[in-house]
CSV table of C-alpha atoms in Angstrom, one decimal:
chain,number,residue,atom,x,y,z
L,1107,MET,CA,0.5,0.5,-0.2
L,1108,LYS,CA,1.2,3.1,-1.0
L,1109,ILE,CA,0.6,5.8,1.3
L,1110,LEU,CA,1.3,9.6,2.3
L,1111,ILE,CA,2.7,10.9,4.9
L,1112,CYS,CA,1.7,14.4,5.6
L,1113,GLU,CA,4.0,16.7,8.1
L,1114,MET,CA,1.9,19.5,9.2
L,1115,PHE,CA,4.6,19.6,12.3
L,1116,GLU,CA,7.5,18.2,14.2
L,1117,SER,CA,5.9,15.2,16.6
L,1118,TYR,CA,6.5,12.3,18.8
L,1119,THR,CA,4.3,10.0,17.1
L,1120,GLN,CA,5.3,9.9,13.5
L,1121,GLU,CA,8.3,9.1,12.6
L,1122,SER,CA,7.8,5.7,14.8
L,1123,SER,CA,4.2,4.6,12.7
L,1124,ARG,CA,6.7,5.6,9.1
L,1125,ARG,CA,8.8,3.6,11.3
L,1126,ALA,CA,6.0,0.9,11.8
L,1127,LEU,CA,4.3,1.2,9.0
L,1128,ILE,CA,7.8,0.0,6.6
L,1129,ARG,CA,8.3,-3.2,8.7
L,1130,MET,CA,4.1,-4.6,7.6
L,1131,GLY,CA,5.5,-3.5,4.4
L,1132,HIS,CA,4.1,-0.3,2.9
L,1133,ASP,CA,5.3,1.7,0.6
L,1134,VAL,CA,5.6,5.2,2.5
L,1135,THR,CA,6.8,8.8,1.8
L,1136,VAL,CA,6.8,12.0,4.3
L,1137,LYS,CA,6.2,15.4,2.7
L,1138,LYS,CA,6.5,18.2,4.9
L,1139,TYR,CA,3.9,20.9,4.8
L,1140,TYR,CA,4.8,23.2,7.9
L,1141,THR,CA,2.4,24.3,9.5
L,1142,PRO,CA,-0.5,26.3,8.3
L,1143,LYS,CA,-1.6,29.9,10.5
L,1144,ASP,CA,-5.7,28.6,9.2
L,1145,TYR,CA,-6.2,24.9,10.4
L,1146,TYR,CA,-9.4,25.4,7.5
L,1147,LYS,CA,-7.8,27.1,4.9
L,1148,ASP,CA,-4.3,28.4,3.3
L,1149,ASP,CA,-4.6,27.8,-0.1
L,1150,ASP,CA,-0.4,27.3,-1.5
L,1151,LEU,CA,-0.4,24.3,1.3
L,1152,SER,CA,-3.4,22.8,-0.5
L,1153,ASP,CA,-2.1,23.2,-3.7
L,1154,LYS,CA,1.0,21.7,-3.0
L,1155,LEU,CA,-1.3,18.9,-1.7
L,1156,TYR,CA,-3.4,18.2,-4.5
L,1157,SER,CA,-0.2,17.8,-6.8
L,1158,ASN,CA,1.6,16.1,-4.2
L,1159,ALA,CA,-1.4,13.5,-4.0
L,1160,ALA,CA,-3.5,13.2,-7.2
L,1161,GLY,CA,-3.8,9.9,-8.7
L,1162,ARG,CA,-0.2,8.5,-5.8
L,1163,TYR,CA,-1.9,7.0,-2.6
L,1164,ASP,CA,-4.0,4.5,-1.6
L,1165,ILE,CA,-3.6,6.8,2.1
L,1166,VAL,CA,-3.0,10.6,3.4
L,1167,PHE,CA,-1.6,10.2,7.5
L,1168,THR,CA,-1.6,13.1,10.2
L,1169,VAL,CA,-0.4,13.4,13.6
L,1170,ASN,CA,-3.9,15.3,14.6
L,1171,PHE,CA,-6.3,16.0,12.3
L,1172,TRP,CA,-6.2,18.8,9.9
L,1173,PRO,CA,-9.6,19.5,8.4
L,1174,LEU,CA,-7.8,21.8,5.4
L,1175,VAL,CA,-5.7,17.7,4.3
L,1176,ALA,CA,-9.3,16.7,5.0
L,1177,ARG,CA,-10.8,18.2,2.3
L,1178,ALA,CA,-7.7,18.2,0.0
L,1179,ALA,CA,-7.9,14.0,0.6
L,1180,HIS,CA,-12.2,14.3,0.5
L,1181,GLU,CA,-12.1,16.2,-3.4
L,1182,LEU,CA,-9.4,13.6,-4.5
L,1183,SER,CA,-11.6,10.7,-3.1
L,1184,ILE,CA,-7.8,9.3,-1.0
L,1185,PRO,CA,-9.5,7.5,2.8
L,1186,TYR,CA,-7.9,9.5,5.0
L,1187,VAL,CA,-6.0,8.8,8.4
L,1188,SER,CA,-5.4,11.3,11.1
L,1189,TRP,CA,-4.4,9.6,14.7
L,1190,VAL,CA,-4.6,12.5,17.1
L,1191,TYR,CA,-2.0,12.0,20.1
L,1192,ASP,CA,-3.4,15.6,22.1
L,1193,SER,CA,-6.7,16.1,24.1
L,1194,PRO,CA,-8.6,17.6,23.3
L,1195,MET,CA,-7.9,18.2,20.0
L,1196,ASN,CA,-7.3,22.4,19.2
L,1197,LEU,CA,-10.3,23.2,16.9
L,1198,LYS,CA,-11.9,25.6,16.9
L,1199,SER,CA,-15.3,23.9,14.9
L,1200,ASP,CA,-16.1,20.9,13.6
L,1201,ASP,CA,-15.9,21.4,9.7
L,1202,ASP,CA,-14.9,19.7,7.7
L,1203,MET,CA,-15.2,16.3,10.0
L,1204,GLU,CA,-17.7,14.4,8.4
L,1205,TYR,CA,-16.4,13.6,5.2
L,1206,ASP,CA,-16.9,9.7,4.4
L,1207,THR,CA,-12.6,9.7,3.5
L,1208,ASN,CA,-12.8,10.3,6.9
L,1209,PHE,CA,-11.1,8.0,9.7
L,1210,ILE,CA,-10.0,10.0,12.5
L,1211,PHE,CA,-9.1,8.3,15.7
L,1212,LEU,CA,-8.4,9.7,18.6
L,1213,PHE,CA,-7.0,7.7,21.8
L,1214,ASP,CA,-9.8,9.2,24.2
L,1215,ARG,CA,-11.9,7.5,24.0
L,1216,GLY,CA,-14.4,9.9,26.6
L,1217,GLU,CA,-13.7,12.7,23.8
L,1218,CYS,CA,-14.5,10.4,21.0
L,1219,ASP,CA,-17.7,9.6,22.3
L,1220,ALA,CA,-18.8,13.2,22.9
L,1221,TYR,CA,-17.9,14.2,19.7
L,1222,ASN,CA,-19.9,11.0,18.6
L,1223,LYS,CA,-22.4,12.0,20.4
L,1224,ARG,CA,-23.5,15.3,18.5
L,1225,GLY,CA,-23.5,13.2,15.4
L,1226,ILE,CA,-19.4,13.0,14.3
L,1227,SER,CA,-19.6,9.7,12.9
L,1228,ARG,CA,-16.0,9.7,11.2
L,1229,VAL,CA,-14.2,9.2,14.9
L,1230,PHE,CA,-12.8,6.6,16.4
L,1231,HIS,CA,-11.2,5.2,20.0
L,1232,MET,CA,-7.9,4.4,19.4
L,1233,PRO,CA,-5.5,4.8,22.0
L,1234,LEU,CA,-1.8,5.4,21.1
L,1235,ALA,CA,1.5,3.2,21.1
L,1236,THR,CA,4.7,3.5,22.1
L,1237,ASP,CA,8.2,1.8,20.1
L,1238,THR,CA,9.7,-0.9,22.4
L,1239,ASN,CA,11.6,-1.4,19.5
L,1240,LEU,CA,13.5,2.2,20.2
L,1241,TRP,CA,13.2,2.0,23.6
L,1242,ASP,CA,14.9,-1.0,23.4
L,1243,ARG,CA,18.4,-0.2,21.9
L,1244,VAL,CA,18.5,2.4,25.0
L,1245,ILE,CA,20.9,1.0,27.7
L,1246,ALA,CA,19.9,0.9,31.5
L,1247,PRO,CA,22.3,2.2,34.2
L,1248,SER,CA,23.6,-0.7,36.1
L,1249,GLU,CA,21.7,1.2,38.8
L,1250,PRO,CA,18.9,3.8,39.3
L,1251,GLU,CA,20.6,7.4,39.1
L,1252,TYR,CA,17.2,9.0,40.5
L,1253,ASP,CA,14.5,8.5,42.8
L,1254,VAL,CA,11.4,9.7,41.3
L,1255,SER,CA,11.2,11.5,38.5
L,1256,TYR,CA,8.4,13.6,36.2
L,1257,MET,CA,9.4,14.6,32.8
L,1258,GLY,CA,6.5,17.1,31.2
L,1259,ASN,CA,5.2,21.1,31.6
L,1260,ILE,CA,4.2,23.5,33.9
L,1261,TYR,CA,1.2,25.0,31.3
L,1262,GLU,CA,1.3,28.9,32.0
L,1263,SER,CA,-2.6,29.6,31.2
L,1264,THR,CA,-4.3,32.6,30.5
L,1265,PHE,CA,-7.0,31.5,33.4
L,1266,PRO,CA,-5.3,33.7,36.0
L,1267,GLN,CA,-5.7,37.3,33.1
L,1268,ILE,CA,-9.6,35.7,32.9
L,1269,HIS,CA,-10.7,35.3,36.4
L,1270,ALA,CA,-9.5,39.1,37.6
L,1271,ARG,CA,-11.9,39.9,35.2
L,1272,LEU,CA,-14.4,39.0,36.6
L,1273,ASP,CA,-16.9,40.3,39.3
L,1274,LYS,CA,-17.4,38.9,42.9
L,1275,ASN,CA,-19.5,35.9,42.3
L,1276,ALA,CA,-18.3,34.8,39.0
L,1277,GLN,CA,-14.8,34.3,40.6
L,1278,GLY,CA,-16.1,32.8,43.7
L,1279,PHE,CA,-18.7,29.9,41.9
L,1280,TRP,CA,-14.8,29.3,39.3
L,1281,ASN,CA,-12.8,29.6,42.7
L,1282,GLY,CA,-15.2,26.5,44.1
L,1283,VAL,CA,-15.2,24.6,40.7
L,1284,ILE,CA,-11.4,24.5,41.1
L,1285,LYS,CA,-10.8,23.8,44.5
L,1286,SER,CA,-13.4,21.2,43.9
L,1287,GLN,CA,-11.8,19.4,40.5
L,1288,LEU,CA,-8.2,19.4,42.2
L,1289,LYS,CA,-9.5,17.4,45.2
L,1290,ILE,CA,-11.2,14.1,42.5
L,1291,PHE,CA,-9.4,12.7,39.8
L,1292,GLY,CA,-10.0,10.1,37.5
L,1293,TYR,CA,-13.3,12.3,37.0
L,1294,TYR,CA,-13.4,15.7,35.1
L,1295,PHE,CA,-16.2,18.1,35.4
L,1296,ALA,CA,-15.0,21.7,35.7
L,1297,ASP,CA,-15.9,21.9,31.6
L,1298,GLU,CA,-19.2,20.4,32.3
L,1299,LEU,CA,-20.2,23.1,34.1
L,1300,ILE,CA,-19.1,26.2,31.6
L,1301,THR,CA,-23.5,26.8,31.2
L,1302,ASP,CA,-24.4,29.1,28.8
L,1303,GLU,CA,-25.2,31.3,31.0
L,1304,ARG,CA,-21.4,31.1,33.1
L,1305,LEU,CA,-19.7,31.5,29.3
L,1306,GLU,CA,-21.8,35.0,28.7
L,1307,GLN,CA,-20.8,36.4,31.8
L,1308,VAL,CA,-17.3,35.3,31.1
L,1309,ARG,CA,-17.9,37.1,27.5
L,1310,ASN,CA,-19.4,40.5,28.8
L,1311,ALA,CA,-16.7,41.0,31.5
L,1312,LEU,CA,-13.4,40.5,29.0
L,1313,ILE,CA,-15.5,42.6,26.2
L,1314,LYS,CA,-16.2,44.9,28.3
L,1315,SER,CA,-12.8,45.0,30.2
L,1316,GLY,CA,-11.8,45.6,26.4
L,1317,ALA,CA,-9.5,41.7,26.6
L,1318,GLY,CA,-11.3,40.5,23.7
L,1319,ASP,CA,-14.5,37.4,23.0
L,1320,ILE,CA,-13.2,34.0,23.4
L,1321,THR,CA,-15.4,30.6,22.9
L,1322,ARG,CA,-16.4,28.5,25.0
L,1323,ARG,CA,-13.5,25.9,23.8
L,1324,GLN,CA,-10.9,28.3,24.3
L,1325,PHE,CA,-12.2,28.7,28.1
L,1326,ALA,CA,-12.0,25.2,28.6
L,1327,TYR,CA,-9.0,24.9,27.6
L,1328,SER,CA,-7.6,28.1,29.9
L,1329,LEU,CA,-9.6,26.6,32.7
L,1330,GLY,CA,-8.1,22.9,32.0
L,1331,SER,CA,-4.7,23.9,31.5
L,1332,TYR,CA,-4.9,26.0,35.1
L,1333,LEU,CA,-6.2,22.9,36.4
L,1334,ALA,CA,-3.4,21.1,34.7
L,1335,TYR,CA,-0.7,23.9,36.6
L,1336,GLN,CA,-2.1,23.5,40.5
L,1337,ASP,CA,-1.6,19.7,39.9
L,1338,ARG,CA,2.0,19.8,38.8
L,1339,VAL,CA,2.7,22.7,41.0
L,1340,MET,CA,1.4,21.1,44.2
L,1341,LEU,CA,2.2,17.3,43.5
L,1342,LEU,CA,6.0,18.4,42.8
L,1343,GLY,CA,6.0,21.1,45.9
L,1344,VAL,CA,5.0,18.4,48.1
L,1345,LEU,CA,6.6,14.9,47.0
L,1346,SER,CA,10.5,17.5,46.7
L,1347,LYS,CA,10.2,17.8,50.2
L,1348,ARG,CA,9.8,13.9,51.1
L,1349,VAL,CA,12.0,12.8,48.5
L,1350,ALA,CA,14.4,13.2,45.7
L,1351,THR,CA,12.3,14.8,43.0
L,1352,THR,CA,13.5,15.4,39.3
L,1353,PHE,CA,11.6,17.5,37.4
L,1354,ALA,CA,13.2,17.3,33.4
L,1355,THR,CA,11.4,20.6,31.9
L,1356,PHE,CA,11.5,23.4,29.4
L,1357,ASP,CA,9.1,25.9,31.0
L,1358,MET,CA,10.1,26.1,34.6
L,1359,PRO,CA,8.9,29.8,35.5
L,1360,GLU,CA,11.5,31.3,38.0
L,1361,ARG,CA,8.9,32.0,41.0
L,1362,LEU,CA,8.4,28.1,40.7
L,1363,ARG,CA,12.1,27.3,41.1
L,1364,GLU,CA,12.8,30.0,44.1
L,1365,VAL,CA,9.2,27.7,46.0
L,1366,MET,CA,10.7,24.7,45.5
L,1367,PRO,CA,14.6,25.1,46.3
L,1368,ASP,CA,14.7,21.2,46.8
L,1369,LEU,CA,13.4,20.3,43.2
L,1370,ASN,CA,16.4,19.0,40.9
L,1371,ILE,CA,15.6,20.6,37.4
L,1372,LEU,CA,16.7,19.1,34.2
L,1373,PRO,CA,16.4,20.7,31.4
L,1374,SER,CA,13.6,18.6,28.2
L,1375,LEU,CA,14.7,16.0,26.9
L,1376,GLU,CA,15.2,15.1,23.1
L,1377,TYR,CA,12.3,12.1,22.7
L,1378,GLU,CA,14.0,9.4,21.1
L,1379,THR,CA,17.5,8.6,23.6
L,1380,GLN,CA,17.5,10.7,26.6
L,1381,MET,CA,13.6,10.5,27.1
L,1382,PRO,CA,13.8,6.8,27.4
L,1383,ALA,CA,17.0,7.4,29.4
L,1384,PHE,CA,15.5,9.1,31.6
L,1385,PHE,CA,12.4,6.7,32.5
L,1386,LYS,CA,15.5,3.4,33.1
L,1387,SER,CA,17.0,5.5,35.5
L,1388,THR,CA,15.0,6.3,37.5
L,1389,LYS,CA,12.8,4.3,40.6
L,1390,VAL,CA,10.0,6.2,40.5
L,1391,ASN,CA,8.2,7.6,36.9
L,1392,ILE,CA,5.3,10.3,37.8
L,1393,ASN,CA,2.1,10.7,35.2
L,1394,SER,CA,0.4,13.6,35.8
L,1395,SER,CA,-2.4,13.6,33.3
L,1396,LEU,CA,-4.3,16.6,31.8
L,1397,ARG,CA,-7.5,16.4,33.9
L,1398,MET,CA,-8.7,17.5,30.5
L,1399,ILE,CA,-8.0,13.9,29.1
L,1400,ARG,CA,-10.5,11.9,30.1
L,1401,THR,CA,-10.5,8.4,29.8
L,1402,GLY,CA,-7.3,7.8,27.7
L,1403,ILE,CA,-3.8,7.0,28.4
L,1404,PRO,CA,-1.1,9.6,27.9
L,1405,LEU,CA,1.7,9.0,25.8
L,1406,ARG,CA,4.4,9.6,28.6
L,1407,ALA,CA,2.7,6.6,30.2
L,1408,LEU,CA,3.0,4.0,27.8
L,1409,ASP,CA,6.5,5.4,27.0
L,1410,ILE,CA,7.4,5.5,30.5
L,1411,MET,CA,5.7,1.9,30.4
L,1412,GLY,CA,7.4,1.1,26.9
L,1413,ALA,CA,11.1,1.8,28.6
L,1414,GLY,CA,11.2,-0.6,30.4
L,1415,GLY,CA,10.2,1.8,33.7
L,1416,PHE,CA,8.5,1.6,36.8
L,1417,LEU,CA,5.2,3.7,36.2
L,1418,LEU,CA,2.5,5.6,39.4
L,1419,SER,CA,-0.2,7.7,37.8
L,1420,ASP,CA,-2.8,9.4,38.3
L,1421,VAL,CA,-5.7,8.1,37.8
L,1422,LYS,CA,-7.5,7.4,34.1
L,1423,GLU,CA,-10.1,5.2,32.9
L,1424,GLU,CA,-8.6,3.3,30.3
L,1425,LEU,CA,-5.4,3.4,32.4
L,1426,MET,CA,-7.2,0.3,34.7
L,1427,GLU,CA,-9.3,-0.9,32.0
L,1428,TYR,CA,-6.0,-1.9,30.0
L,1429,PHE,CA,-4.1,-2.8,33.5
L,1430,VAL,CA,-3.6,-4.7,36.4
L,1431,HIS,CA,-3.1,-2.0,39.4
L,1432,GLY,CA,-0.4,-3.6,42.0
L,1433,GLU,CA,0.9,-6.1,39.5
L,1434,GLU,CA,1.8,-3.9,35.8
L,1435,ILE,CA,1.4,0.2,36.6
L,1436,GLU,CA,0.5,1.6,39.9
L,1437,ILE,CA,-2.5,4.0,40.6
L,1438,TYR,CA,-3.0,7.4,42.8
L,1439,ASP,CA,-5.8,9.6,43.8
L,1440,SER,CA,-4.8,11.7,45.4
L,1441,VAL,CA,-0.8,14.5,46.1
L,1442,GLU,CA,-0.8,12.4,49.5
L,1443,THR,CA,-1.3,8.5,48.3
L,1444,ALA,CA,1.0,9.7,45.2
L,1445,THR,CA,3.3,10.9,48.3
L,1446,GLU,CA,3.3,7.7,50.0
L,1447,LYS,CA,3.6,5.1,46.9
L,1448,CYS,CA,6.8,7.0,45.8
L,1449,LEU,CA,8.0,6.9,49.3
L,1450,TYR,CA,6.9,3.1,49.4
L,1451,TYR,CA,8.2,2.1,46.0
L,1452,VAL,CA,11.7,3.9,46.1
L,1453,ASN,CA,13.2,1.4,49.1
L,1454,LYS,CA,11.5,-1.0,47.1
L,1455,ASP,CA,13.4,-2.7,44.4
L,1456,ASP,CA,12.1,-6.3,43.3
L,1457,LYS,CA,8.4,-5.3,43.6
L,1458,ARG,CA,8.9,-2.2,41.9
L,1459,LYS,CA,10.7,-3.8,38.9
L,1460,SER,CA,8.1,-7.3,38.3
L,1461,ILE,CA,5.6,-3.9,38.2
L,1462,ALA,CA,7.9,-2.5,35.5
L,1463,LYS,CA,8.9,-5.6,33.5
L,1464,ALA,CA,5.2,-6.4,33.7
L,1465,GLY,CA,4.1,-3.3,32.1
L,1466,TYR,CA,6.7,-3.7,30.0
L,1467,GLU,CA,5.3,-6.8,28.6
L,1468,LYS,CA,1.7,-5.8,28.2
L,1469,VAL,CA,2.7,-2.4,26.2
L,1470,LYS,CA,4.8,-4.7,23.6
L,1471,LYS,CA,2.4,-7.6,23.1
L,1472,ALA,CA,-0.6,-4.6,23.1
L,1473,PHE,CA,0.9,-1.0,22.3
L,1474,SER,CA,2.6,-1.7,19.9
L,1475,TYR,CA,3.0,0.6,16.5
L,1476,GLU,CA,2.4,-1.8,14.4
L,1477,GLY,CA,-0.2,-3.1,15.9
L,1478,GLN,CA,-2.5,0.3,16.7
L,1479,LEU,CA,-2.1,1.1,13.1
L,1480,GLY,CA,-3.1,-2.4,11.5
L,1481,LYS,CA,-6.5,-2.1,13.6
L,1482,MET,CA,-6.4,1.3,11.7
L,1483,LEU,CA,-6.3,0.4,8.5
L,1484,GLU,CA,-8.8,-2.7,8.9
L,1485,LYS,CA,-11.4,0.0,9.5
L,1486,VAL,CA,-10.3,1.8,6.2
L,1487,PHE,CA,-10.0,-1.1,4.4
L,1488,PRO,CA,-11.9,-3.9,6.1
L,1489,GLY,CA,-10.6,-7.5,5.6
L,1490,TYR,CA,-6.8,-6.2,5.9
L,1491,GLY,CA,-4.0,-7.8,7.1
L,1492,ARG,CA,-6.1,-11.3,6.6
């Protein structure tokens, strides 16, 4: 099968997808189309897509969903497969999602269900994958270098600026939402409280203050990213006081460095070599997910296990479905529980290694790129691989 991969931006999963498709026997071409300012209209990029794809390929593939690619593939009658690793998708509308040539795969079943309930039928659920073939090439150290580690970002949200423009009643309401959500892991309800009336209050306050308008999706993302900020700051702050904790990131604000003096901070890590070495070098690898991911397994969690690392993750419904808690992964449902489990597992070498090995074997078998891509191709071409 001849497959065109349209590289719209630099992504963690594209190269592993390309390698897997080649191992599966497909003829794969990658063309770069960096990066449309408008996901829905870019005449120059669209012309290149039409010219490159017409009559030459059986499938067009992208990481994440790009409406202008969907439109071009539809007009050329080529199946368009997009595998989305962002949740929620950063789209301003559902336009161009319902073409019969679209096969949009979301790793978060909760988000997939939400689209389906809105009548978007071309969205399907497909968990992400990890490339154990690649991670196996990275040699693990003879002894761990770090006790507890987290690799990720501190989200600088626009929510504080929005919040400052609201009246006292609205500020109190959203303060209560945030306080309640931060106490509850495994169920994300905050954006369900963005009613039409509440959104209108926010919009009016922003417009009146001269800050401009905001959409429901923009406000939901602002709220969700602020919750991620609070989650990670609280977790790292508490852990670093109790156990040696390392944070690998590219965006640690200086003010947070000052309030967490015991936290060991590393620069961001290259994905294919430094990241797996980091996971292999750590006794307890933390996964703190975005609350906006409703049910899905984040890529970080799969990559930790795929590298052979021990995973301690916040609660996600699909993690609990696919993995045996206490045998293949460990789960926390509060900052207190996370701290207790870190303190326990850093001193339980045999148990920790047993869980890490079982997690590795599970993802190698059930979350390979070949396996997930094969399921997607089966959806596009029923009977594929038989």
